[in-house]
GROMACS .gro file of C-alpha atoms in nm:
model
  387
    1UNK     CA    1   4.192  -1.542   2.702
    2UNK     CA    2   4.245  -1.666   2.377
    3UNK     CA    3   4.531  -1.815   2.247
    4UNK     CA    4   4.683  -1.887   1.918
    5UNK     CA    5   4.990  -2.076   1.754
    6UNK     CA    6   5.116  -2.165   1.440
    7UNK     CA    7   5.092  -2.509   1.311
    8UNK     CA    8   5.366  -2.749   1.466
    9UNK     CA    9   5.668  -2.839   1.245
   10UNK     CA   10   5.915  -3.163   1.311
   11UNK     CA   11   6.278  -2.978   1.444
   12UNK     CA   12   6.509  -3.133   1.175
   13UNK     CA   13   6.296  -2.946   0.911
   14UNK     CA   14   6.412  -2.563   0.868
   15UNK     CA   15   6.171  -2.306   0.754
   16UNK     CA   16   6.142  -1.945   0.728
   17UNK     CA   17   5.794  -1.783   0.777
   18UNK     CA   18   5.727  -1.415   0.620
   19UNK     CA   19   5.401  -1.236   0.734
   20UNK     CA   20   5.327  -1.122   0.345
   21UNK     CA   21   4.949  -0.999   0.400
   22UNK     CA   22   4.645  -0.947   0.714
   23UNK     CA   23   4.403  -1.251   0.704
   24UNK     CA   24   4.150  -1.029   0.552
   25UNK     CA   25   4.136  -0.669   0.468
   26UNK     CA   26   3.754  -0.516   0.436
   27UNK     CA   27   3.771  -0.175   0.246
   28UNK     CA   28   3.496   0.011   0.192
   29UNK     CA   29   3.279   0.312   0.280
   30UNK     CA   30   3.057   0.292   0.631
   31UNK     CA   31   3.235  -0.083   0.659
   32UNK     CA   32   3.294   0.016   1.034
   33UNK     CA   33   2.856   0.027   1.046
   34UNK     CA   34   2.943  -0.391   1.126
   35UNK     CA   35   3.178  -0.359   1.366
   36UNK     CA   36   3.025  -0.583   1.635
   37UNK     CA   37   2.957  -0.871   1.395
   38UNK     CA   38   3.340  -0.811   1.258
   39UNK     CA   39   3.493  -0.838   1.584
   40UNK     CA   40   3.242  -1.158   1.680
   41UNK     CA   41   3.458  -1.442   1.506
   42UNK     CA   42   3.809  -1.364   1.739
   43UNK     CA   43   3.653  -1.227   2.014
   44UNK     CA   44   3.402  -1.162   2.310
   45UNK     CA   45   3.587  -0.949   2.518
   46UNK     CA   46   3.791  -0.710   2.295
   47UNK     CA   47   4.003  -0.405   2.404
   48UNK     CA   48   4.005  -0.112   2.172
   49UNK     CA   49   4.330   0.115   2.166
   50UNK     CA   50   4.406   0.378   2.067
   51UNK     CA   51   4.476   0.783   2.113
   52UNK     CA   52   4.181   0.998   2.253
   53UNK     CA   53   4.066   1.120   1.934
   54UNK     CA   54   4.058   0.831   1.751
   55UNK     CA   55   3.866   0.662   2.018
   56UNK     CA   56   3.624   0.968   1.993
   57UNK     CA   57   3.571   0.865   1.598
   58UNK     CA   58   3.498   0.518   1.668
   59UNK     CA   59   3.244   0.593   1.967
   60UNK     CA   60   2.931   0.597   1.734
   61UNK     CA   61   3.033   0.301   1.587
   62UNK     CA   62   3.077   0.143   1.942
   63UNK     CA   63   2.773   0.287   2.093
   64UNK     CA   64   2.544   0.017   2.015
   65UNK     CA   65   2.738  -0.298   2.070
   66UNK     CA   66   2.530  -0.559   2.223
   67UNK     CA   67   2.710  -0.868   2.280
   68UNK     CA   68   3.077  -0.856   2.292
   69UNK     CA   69   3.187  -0.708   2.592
   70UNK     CA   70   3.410  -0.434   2.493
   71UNK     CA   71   3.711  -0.236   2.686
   72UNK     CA   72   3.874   0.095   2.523
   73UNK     CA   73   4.269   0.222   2.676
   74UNK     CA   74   4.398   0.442   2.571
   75UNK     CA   75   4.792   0.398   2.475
   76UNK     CA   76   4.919   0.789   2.522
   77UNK     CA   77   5.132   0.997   2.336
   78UNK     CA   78   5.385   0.656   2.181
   79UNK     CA   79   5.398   0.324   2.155
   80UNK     CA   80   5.678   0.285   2.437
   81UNK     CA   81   5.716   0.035   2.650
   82UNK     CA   82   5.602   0.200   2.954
   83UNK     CA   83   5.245   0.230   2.766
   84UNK     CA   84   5.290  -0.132   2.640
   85UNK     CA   85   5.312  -0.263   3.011
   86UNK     CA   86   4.998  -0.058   3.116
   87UNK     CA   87   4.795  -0.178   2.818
   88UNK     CA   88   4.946  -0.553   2.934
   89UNK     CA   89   4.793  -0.497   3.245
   90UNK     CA   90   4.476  -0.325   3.115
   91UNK     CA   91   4.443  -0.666   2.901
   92UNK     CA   92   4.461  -0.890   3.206
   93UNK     CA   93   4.208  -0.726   3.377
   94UNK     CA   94   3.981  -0.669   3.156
   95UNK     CA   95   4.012  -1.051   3.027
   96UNK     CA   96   4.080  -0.965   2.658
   97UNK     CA   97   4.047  -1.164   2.374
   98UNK     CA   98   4.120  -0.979   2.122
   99UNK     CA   99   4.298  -0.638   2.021
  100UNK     CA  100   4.127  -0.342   1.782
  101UNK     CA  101   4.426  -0.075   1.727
  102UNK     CA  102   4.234   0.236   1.586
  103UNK     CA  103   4.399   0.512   1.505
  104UNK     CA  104   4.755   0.678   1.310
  105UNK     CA  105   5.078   0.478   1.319
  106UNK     CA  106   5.198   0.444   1.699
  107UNK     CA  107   4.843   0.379   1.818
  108UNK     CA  108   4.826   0.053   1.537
  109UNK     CA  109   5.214  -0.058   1.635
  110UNK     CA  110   5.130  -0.072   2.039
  111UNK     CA  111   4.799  -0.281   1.950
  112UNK     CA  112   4.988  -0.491   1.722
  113UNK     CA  113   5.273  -0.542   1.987
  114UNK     CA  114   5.073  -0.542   2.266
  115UNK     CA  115   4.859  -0.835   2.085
  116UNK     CA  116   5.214  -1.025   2.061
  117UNK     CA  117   5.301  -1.046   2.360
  118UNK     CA  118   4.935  -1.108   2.476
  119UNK     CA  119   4.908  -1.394   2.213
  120UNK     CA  120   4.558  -1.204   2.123
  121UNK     CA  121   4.426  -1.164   1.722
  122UNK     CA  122   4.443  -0.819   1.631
  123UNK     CA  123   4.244  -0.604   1.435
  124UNK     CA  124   4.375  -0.284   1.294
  125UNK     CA  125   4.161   0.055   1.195
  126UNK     CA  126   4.337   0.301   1.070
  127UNK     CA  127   4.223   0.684   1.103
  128UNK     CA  128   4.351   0.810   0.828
  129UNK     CA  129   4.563   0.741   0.549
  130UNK     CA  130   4.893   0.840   0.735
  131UNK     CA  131   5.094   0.499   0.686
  132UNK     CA  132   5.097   0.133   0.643
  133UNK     CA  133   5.101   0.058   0.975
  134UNK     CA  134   4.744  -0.136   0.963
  135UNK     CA  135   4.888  -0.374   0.703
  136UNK     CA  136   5.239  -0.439   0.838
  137UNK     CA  137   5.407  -0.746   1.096
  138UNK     CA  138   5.609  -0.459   1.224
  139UNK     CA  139   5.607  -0.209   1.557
  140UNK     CA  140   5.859   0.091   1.601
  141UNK     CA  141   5.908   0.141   1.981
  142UNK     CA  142   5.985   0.495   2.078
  143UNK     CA  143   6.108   0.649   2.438
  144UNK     CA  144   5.818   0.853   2.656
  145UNK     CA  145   5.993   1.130   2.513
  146UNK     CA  146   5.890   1.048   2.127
  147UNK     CA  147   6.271   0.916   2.039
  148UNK     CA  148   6.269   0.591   1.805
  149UNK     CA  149   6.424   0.366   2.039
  150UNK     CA  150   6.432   0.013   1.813
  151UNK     CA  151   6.166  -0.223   1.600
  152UNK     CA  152   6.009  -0.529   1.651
  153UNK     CA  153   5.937  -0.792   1.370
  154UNK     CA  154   5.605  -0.946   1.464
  155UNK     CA  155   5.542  -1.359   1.312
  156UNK     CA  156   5.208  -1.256   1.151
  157UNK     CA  157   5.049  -0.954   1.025
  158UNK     CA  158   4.705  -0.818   1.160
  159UNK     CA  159   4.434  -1.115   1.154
  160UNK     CA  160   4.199  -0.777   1.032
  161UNK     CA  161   4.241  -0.442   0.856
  162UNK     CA  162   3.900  -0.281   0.832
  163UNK     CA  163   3.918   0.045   0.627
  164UNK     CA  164   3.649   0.278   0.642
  165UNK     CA  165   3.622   0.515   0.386
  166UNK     CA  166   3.453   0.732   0.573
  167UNK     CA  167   3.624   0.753   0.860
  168UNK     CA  168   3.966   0.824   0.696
  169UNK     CA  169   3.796   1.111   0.483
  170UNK     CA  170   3.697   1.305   0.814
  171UNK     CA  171   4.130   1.287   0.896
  172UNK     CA  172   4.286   1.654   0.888
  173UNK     CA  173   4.440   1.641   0.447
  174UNK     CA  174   4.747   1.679   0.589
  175UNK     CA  175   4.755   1.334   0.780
  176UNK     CA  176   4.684   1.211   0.383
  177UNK     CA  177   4.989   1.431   0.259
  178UNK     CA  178   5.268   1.296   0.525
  179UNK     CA  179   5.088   0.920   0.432
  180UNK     CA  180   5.223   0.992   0.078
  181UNK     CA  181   5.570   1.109   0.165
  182UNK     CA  182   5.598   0.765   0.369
  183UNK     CA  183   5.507   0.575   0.085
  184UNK     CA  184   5.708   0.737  -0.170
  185UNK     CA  185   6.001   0.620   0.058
  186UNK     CA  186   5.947   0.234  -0.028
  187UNK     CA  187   6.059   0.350  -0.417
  188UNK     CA  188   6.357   0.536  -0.338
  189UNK     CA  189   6.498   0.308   0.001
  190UNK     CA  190   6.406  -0.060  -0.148
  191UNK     CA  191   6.586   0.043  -0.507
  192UNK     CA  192   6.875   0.089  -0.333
  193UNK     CA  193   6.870  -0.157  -0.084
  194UNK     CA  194   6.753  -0.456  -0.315
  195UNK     CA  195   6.752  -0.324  -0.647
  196UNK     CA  196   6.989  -0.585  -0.769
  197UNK     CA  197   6.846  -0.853  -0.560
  198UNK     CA  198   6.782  -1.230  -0.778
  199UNK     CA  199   6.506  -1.313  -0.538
  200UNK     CA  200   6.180  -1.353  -0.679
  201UNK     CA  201   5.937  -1.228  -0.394
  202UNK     CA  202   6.192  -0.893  -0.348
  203UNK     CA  203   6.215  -0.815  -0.721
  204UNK     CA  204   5.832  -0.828  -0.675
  205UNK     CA  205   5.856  -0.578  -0.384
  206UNK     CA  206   6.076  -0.347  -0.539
  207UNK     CA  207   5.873  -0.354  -0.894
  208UNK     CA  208   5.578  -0.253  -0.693
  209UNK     CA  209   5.741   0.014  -0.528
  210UNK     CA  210   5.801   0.147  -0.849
  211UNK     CA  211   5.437   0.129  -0.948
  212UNK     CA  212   5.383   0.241  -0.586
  213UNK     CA  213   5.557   0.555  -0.710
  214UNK     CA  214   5.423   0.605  -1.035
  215UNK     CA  215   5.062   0.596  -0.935
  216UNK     CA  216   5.156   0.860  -0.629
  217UNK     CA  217   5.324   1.137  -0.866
  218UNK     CA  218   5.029   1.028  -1.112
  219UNK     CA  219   4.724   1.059  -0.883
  220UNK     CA  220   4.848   1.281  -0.545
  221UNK     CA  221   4.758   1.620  -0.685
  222UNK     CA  222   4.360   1.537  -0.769
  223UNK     CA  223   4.335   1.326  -0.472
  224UNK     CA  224   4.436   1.618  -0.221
  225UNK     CA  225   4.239   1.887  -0.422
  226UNK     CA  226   3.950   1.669  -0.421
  227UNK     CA  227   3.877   1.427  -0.144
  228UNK     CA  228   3.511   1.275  -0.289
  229UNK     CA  229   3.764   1.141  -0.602
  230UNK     CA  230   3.790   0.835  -0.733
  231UNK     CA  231   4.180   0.926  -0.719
  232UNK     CA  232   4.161   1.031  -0.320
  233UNK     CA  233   4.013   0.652  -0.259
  234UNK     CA  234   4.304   0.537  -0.494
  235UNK     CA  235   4.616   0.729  -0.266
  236UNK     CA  236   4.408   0.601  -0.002
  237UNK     CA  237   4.467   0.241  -0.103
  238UNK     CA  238   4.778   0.340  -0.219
  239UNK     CA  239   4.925   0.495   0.122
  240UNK     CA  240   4.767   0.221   0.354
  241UNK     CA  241   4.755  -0.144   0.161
  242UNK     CA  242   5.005  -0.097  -0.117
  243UNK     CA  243   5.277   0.021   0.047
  244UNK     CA  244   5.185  -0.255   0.317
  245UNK     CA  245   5.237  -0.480   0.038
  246UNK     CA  246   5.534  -0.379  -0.059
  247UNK     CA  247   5.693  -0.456   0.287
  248UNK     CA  248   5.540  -0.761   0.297
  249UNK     CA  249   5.655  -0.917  -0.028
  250UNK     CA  250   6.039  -0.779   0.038
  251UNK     CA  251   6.048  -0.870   0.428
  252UNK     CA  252   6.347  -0.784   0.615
  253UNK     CA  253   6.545  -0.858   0.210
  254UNK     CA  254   6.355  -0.488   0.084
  255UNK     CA  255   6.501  -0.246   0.396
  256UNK     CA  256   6.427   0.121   0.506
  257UNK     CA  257   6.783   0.274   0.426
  258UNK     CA  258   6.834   0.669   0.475
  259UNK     CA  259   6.489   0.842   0.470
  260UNK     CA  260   6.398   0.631   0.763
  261UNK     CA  261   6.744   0.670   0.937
  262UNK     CA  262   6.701   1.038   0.918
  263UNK     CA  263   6.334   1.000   1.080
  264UNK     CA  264   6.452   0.808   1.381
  265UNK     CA  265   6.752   1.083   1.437
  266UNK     CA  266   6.530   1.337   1.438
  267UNK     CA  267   6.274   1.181   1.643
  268UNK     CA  268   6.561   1.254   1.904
  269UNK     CA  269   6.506   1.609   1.845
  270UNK     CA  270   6.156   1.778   2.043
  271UNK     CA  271   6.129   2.049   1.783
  272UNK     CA  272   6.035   1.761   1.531
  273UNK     CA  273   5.730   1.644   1.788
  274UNK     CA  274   5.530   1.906   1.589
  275UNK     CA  275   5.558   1.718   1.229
  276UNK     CA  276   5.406   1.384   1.153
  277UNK     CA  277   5.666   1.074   1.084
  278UNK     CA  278   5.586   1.062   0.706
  279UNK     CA  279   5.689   1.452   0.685
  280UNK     CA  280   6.034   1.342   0.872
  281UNK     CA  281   6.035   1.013   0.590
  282UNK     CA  282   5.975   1.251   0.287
  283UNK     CA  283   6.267   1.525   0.405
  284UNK     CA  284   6.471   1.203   0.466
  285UNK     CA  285   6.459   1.103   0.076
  286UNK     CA  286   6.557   1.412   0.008
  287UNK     CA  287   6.882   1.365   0.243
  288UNK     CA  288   6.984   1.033   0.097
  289UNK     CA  289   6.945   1.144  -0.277
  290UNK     CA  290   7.166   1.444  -0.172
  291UNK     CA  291   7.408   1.187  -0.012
  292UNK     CA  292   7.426   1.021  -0.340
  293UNK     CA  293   7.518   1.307  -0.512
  294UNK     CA  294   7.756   1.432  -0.262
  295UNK     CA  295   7.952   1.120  -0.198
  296UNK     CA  296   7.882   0.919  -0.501
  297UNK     CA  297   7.856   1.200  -0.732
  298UNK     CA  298   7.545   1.046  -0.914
  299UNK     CA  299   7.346   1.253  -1.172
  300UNK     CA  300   7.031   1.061  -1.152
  301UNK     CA  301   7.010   1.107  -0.787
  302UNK     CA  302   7.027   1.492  -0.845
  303UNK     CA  303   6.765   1.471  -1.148
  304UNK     CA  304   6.539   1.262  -0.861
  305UNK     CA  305   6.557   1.502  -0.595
  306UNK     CA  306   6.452   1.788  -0.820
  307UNK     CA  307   6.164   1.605  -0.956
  308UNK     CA  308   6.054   1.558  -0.586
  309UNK     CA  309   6.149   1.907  -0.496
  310UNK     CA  310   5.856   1.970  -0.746
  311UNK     CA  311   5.617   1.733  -0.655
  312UNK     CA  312   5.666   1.817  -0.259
  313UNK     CA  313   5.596   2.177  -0.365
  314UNK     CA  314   5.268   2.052  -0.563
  315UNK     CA  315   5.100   1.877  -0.268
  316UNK     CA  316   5.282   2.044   0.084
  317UNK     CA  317   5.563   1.823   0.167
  318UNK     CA  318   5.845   1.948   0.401
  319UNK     CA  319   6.139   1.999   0.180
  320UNK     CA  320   6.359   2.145   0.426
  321UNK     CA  321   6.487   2.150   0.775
  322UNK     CA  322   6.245   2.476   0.808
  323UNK     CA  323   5.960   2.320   0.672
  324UNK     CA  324   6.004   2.091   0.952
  325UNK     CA  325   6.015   2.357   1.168
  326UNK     CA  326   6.352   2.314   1.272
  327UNK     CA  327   6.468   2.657   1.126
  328UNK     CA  328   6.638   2.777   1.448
  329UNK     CA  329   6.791   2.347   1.484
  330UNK     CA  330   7.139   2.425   1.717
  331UNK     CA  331   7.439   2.257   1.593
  332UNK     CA  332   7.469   2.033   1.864
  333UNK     CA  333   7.128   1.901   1.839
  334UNK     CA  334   7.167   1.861   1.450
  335UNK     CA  335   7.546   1.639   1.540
  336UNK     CA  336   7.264   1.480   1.814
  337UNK     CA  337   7.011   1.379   1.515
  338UNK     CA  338   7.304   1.250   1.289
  339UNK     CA  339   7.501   1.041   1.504
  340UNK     CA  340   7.197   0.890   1.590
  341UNK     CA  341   7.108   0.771   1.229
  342UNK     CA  342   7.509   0.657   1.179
  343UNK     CA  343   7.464   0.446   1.463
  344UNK     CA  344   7.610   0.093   1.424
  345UNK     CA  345   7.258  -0.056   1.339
  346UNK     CA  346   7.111   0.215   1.181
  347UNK     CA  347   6.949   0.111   0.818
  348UNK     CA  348   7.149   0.412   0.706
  349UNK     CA  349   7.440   0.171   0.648
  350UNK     CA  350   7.241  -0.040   0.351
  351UNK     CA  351   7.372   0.262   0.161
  352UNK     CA  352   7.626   0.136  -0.097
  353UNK     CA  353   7.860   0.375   0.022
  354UNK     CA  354   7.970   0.458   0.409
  355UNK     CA  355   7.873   0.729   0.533
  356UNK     CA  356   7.986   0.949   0.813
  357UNK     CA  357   7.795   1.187   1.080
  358UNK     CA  358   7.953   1.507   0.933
  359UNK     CA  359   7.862   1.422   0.561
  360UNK     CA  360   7.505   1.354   0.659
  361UNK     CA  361   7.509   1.693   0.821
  362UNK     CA  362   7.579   1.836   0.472
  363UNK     CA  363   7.300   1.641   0.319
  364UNK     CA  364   7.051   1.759   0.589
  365UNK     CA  365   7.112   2.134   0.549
  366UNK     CA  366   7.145   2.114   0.176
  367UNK     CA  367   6.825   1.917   0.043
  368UNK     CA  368   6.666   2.203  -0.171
  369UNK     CA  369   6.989   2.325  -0.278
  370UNK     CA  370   6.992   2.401  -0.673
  371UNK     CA  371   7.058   2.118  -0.994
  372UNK     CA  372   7.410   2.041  -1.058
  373UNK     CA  373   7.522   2.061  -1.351
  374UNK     CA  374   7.503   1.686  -1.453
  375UNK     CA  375   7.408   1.728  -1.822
  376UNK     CA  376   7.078   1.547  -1.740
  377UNK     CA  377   6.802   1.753  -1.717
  378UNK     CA  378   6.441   1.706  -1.611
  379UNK     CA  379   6.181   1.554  -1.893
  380UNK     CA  380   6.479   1.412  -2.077
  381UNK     CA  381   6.429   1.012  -2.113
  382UNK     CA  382   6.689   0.919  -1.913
  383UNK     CA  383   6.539   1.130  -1.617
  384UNK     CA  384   6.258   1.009  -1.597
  385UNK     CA  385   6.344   0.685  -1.409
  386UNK     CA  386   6.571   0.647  -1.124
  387UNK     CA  387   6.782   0.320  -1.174
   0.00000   0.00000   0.00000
């Protein structure tokens, strides 16, 4: 098997690594055509996982291969660490050398953590343009049952990101749509969390969030209506490297904060099985601009949450718990999904304000509920950007 390390450095010197970018990242359309002669330079032997349709896109591709010996597991429903100890042992028999995660966002995290802890390159394809999963040095570990259980920081990001084009047009539109909603998160999460931040690599992050943003309310709405666009390729880029970027540049200094602390209650929920995790991430934003307004009384956080109440309307994004299809959501299980997010832990708690099961609970049933009377109203200039 193959092994890698990074460079040796003398004890008495301290340094801080941050896995910023992949190696190399090959966009373009039929790039997947050269798979073989991709994979060649980290591996003979290479074990391809992912879920059972995304293994089904990639067979053409695969069909041919002539001289690297390849393996395909598939990792199941979540990237949990049941599945990561049968892909460990799928690995040693099979004499890996190298991982290719193909697929949505679970599918990429197990093949980046299972290359980890097999001290294997990775390679990362992703399906569609869902999240930044392909880009990232990060894996979210869930339960068998689909509940977000912890993450894992990873020392490097993916030695390969190969996206196809192609491959990610043939994705169901709504995979796209959820992609958005996850991205949109790195705006409203990182200005809170390091908005004020001196650092120069976070103030980068957080400034290209913003762009990150701008080009997403800017370009969404052609790129869904017409997938052959110059704009779909552009959310495309936008939803899979950029936001990847974004996370990269900030590190662990540019944190998820509510939206993704609502996510990983409600992953504890089985009604939410049924919607994708950037659905759950864009109905989060909602909750923690309503928390804003409700605890902190802030006008600009109502103004926001309107002008996304718009935009989710425009392009199909859950705005409610019954978008989520959690109309008929029990009281208990809703107590369930918010003490989760308050836990201890929880990125819910970068908020600059505490915040308690019972007033998340008001957020979460209230997040289309109508403007307040701030005296700011949308299309004003100070509305248009939230500090």
């Amino acid at each position: 098997m193959s092994k890698f390390s990074s460079p040796s450095v003398s004890s008495s010197v301290e340094c801080s690594s941050q896995a910023i970018a992949p190696q190399c990242v090959i966009r373009a359309e039929q790039s997947l055509a050269q798979l073989e002669s991709l994979i060649q330079p980290y591996g003979q032997r290479p074990l391809m996982v992912g879920g059972e349709q995304s293994l089904e896109v990639l067979q053409p591709y695969v069909a041919t291969f002539s001289t690297v010996q390849l393996a395909t597991a598939n990792y199941g429903q979540d990237c949990s660490e049941a599945s990561l100890k049968a892909l460990g042992e799928r690995v040693t028999r099979h004499r890996a050398d190298v991982i290719v995660g193909v697929g949505g966002g679970k599918a990429l995290d197990a093949a980046k953590l299972l290359a980890h802890q097999t001290r294997c390159p990775v390679i990362t394809i992703p399906t569609s343009g869902a999240t930044c999963a392909a880009w990232t040095a990060l894996s979210n570990v869930y339960s068998e049952g689909g509940a977000f259980q912890y993450d894992v920081g990873l020392p490097r990001c993916p030695d390969l990101l190969i996206l196809d084009y192609e491959v990610i047009r043939t994705a169901p539109q709504r995979t796209l749509v959820a992609g958005i909603g996850d991205a949109l998160a790195k705006w409203y999460e990182a200005s809170v969390s390091s908005g004020h931040s001196q650092e120069t690599l976070t103030i980068a992050a957080v400034q290209q969030a913003r762009v990150l943003r701008d080009i997403l309310f800017q370009k969404s709405g052609t790129a869904i209506a017409q997938p052959d666009s110059d704009e779909w390729r552009q959310v495309v880029d936008a939803t899979v490297l950029m936001a990847g970027v974004v996370g990269g540049l900030g590190g662990a200094q540019c944190r998820t904060v509510a939206a993704h602390a609502v996510h990983n209650g409600l992953t504890h929920l089985s009604p939410t099985r049924a919607s994708l995790h950037g659905e759950k991430v864009a109905y989060g934003i909602l909750v923690q601009l309503r928390l804003e307004e409700l605890i902190q009384h802030n006008h600009l956080a109502t103004t926001a949450r309107h002008q996304l109440l718009k935009f989710y309307g425009e392009i199909g994004l859950p705005m409610t718990l019954a978008d989520l299809g959690m109309e008929d959501v029990s009281l208990k299980d809703l107590q369930t999904a918010a003490q989760v997010a308050c836990q201890p832990e929880s990125d819910l708690h970068h908020l600059p304000f505490r915040v308690m099961p019972d007033q998340l609970m008001a957020a979460m049933v209230s997040t289309a509920s109508p403007m307040a009377d701030s005296g700011i109203h949308p299309g004003s200039p100070s509305a248009e950007v939230r500090p």
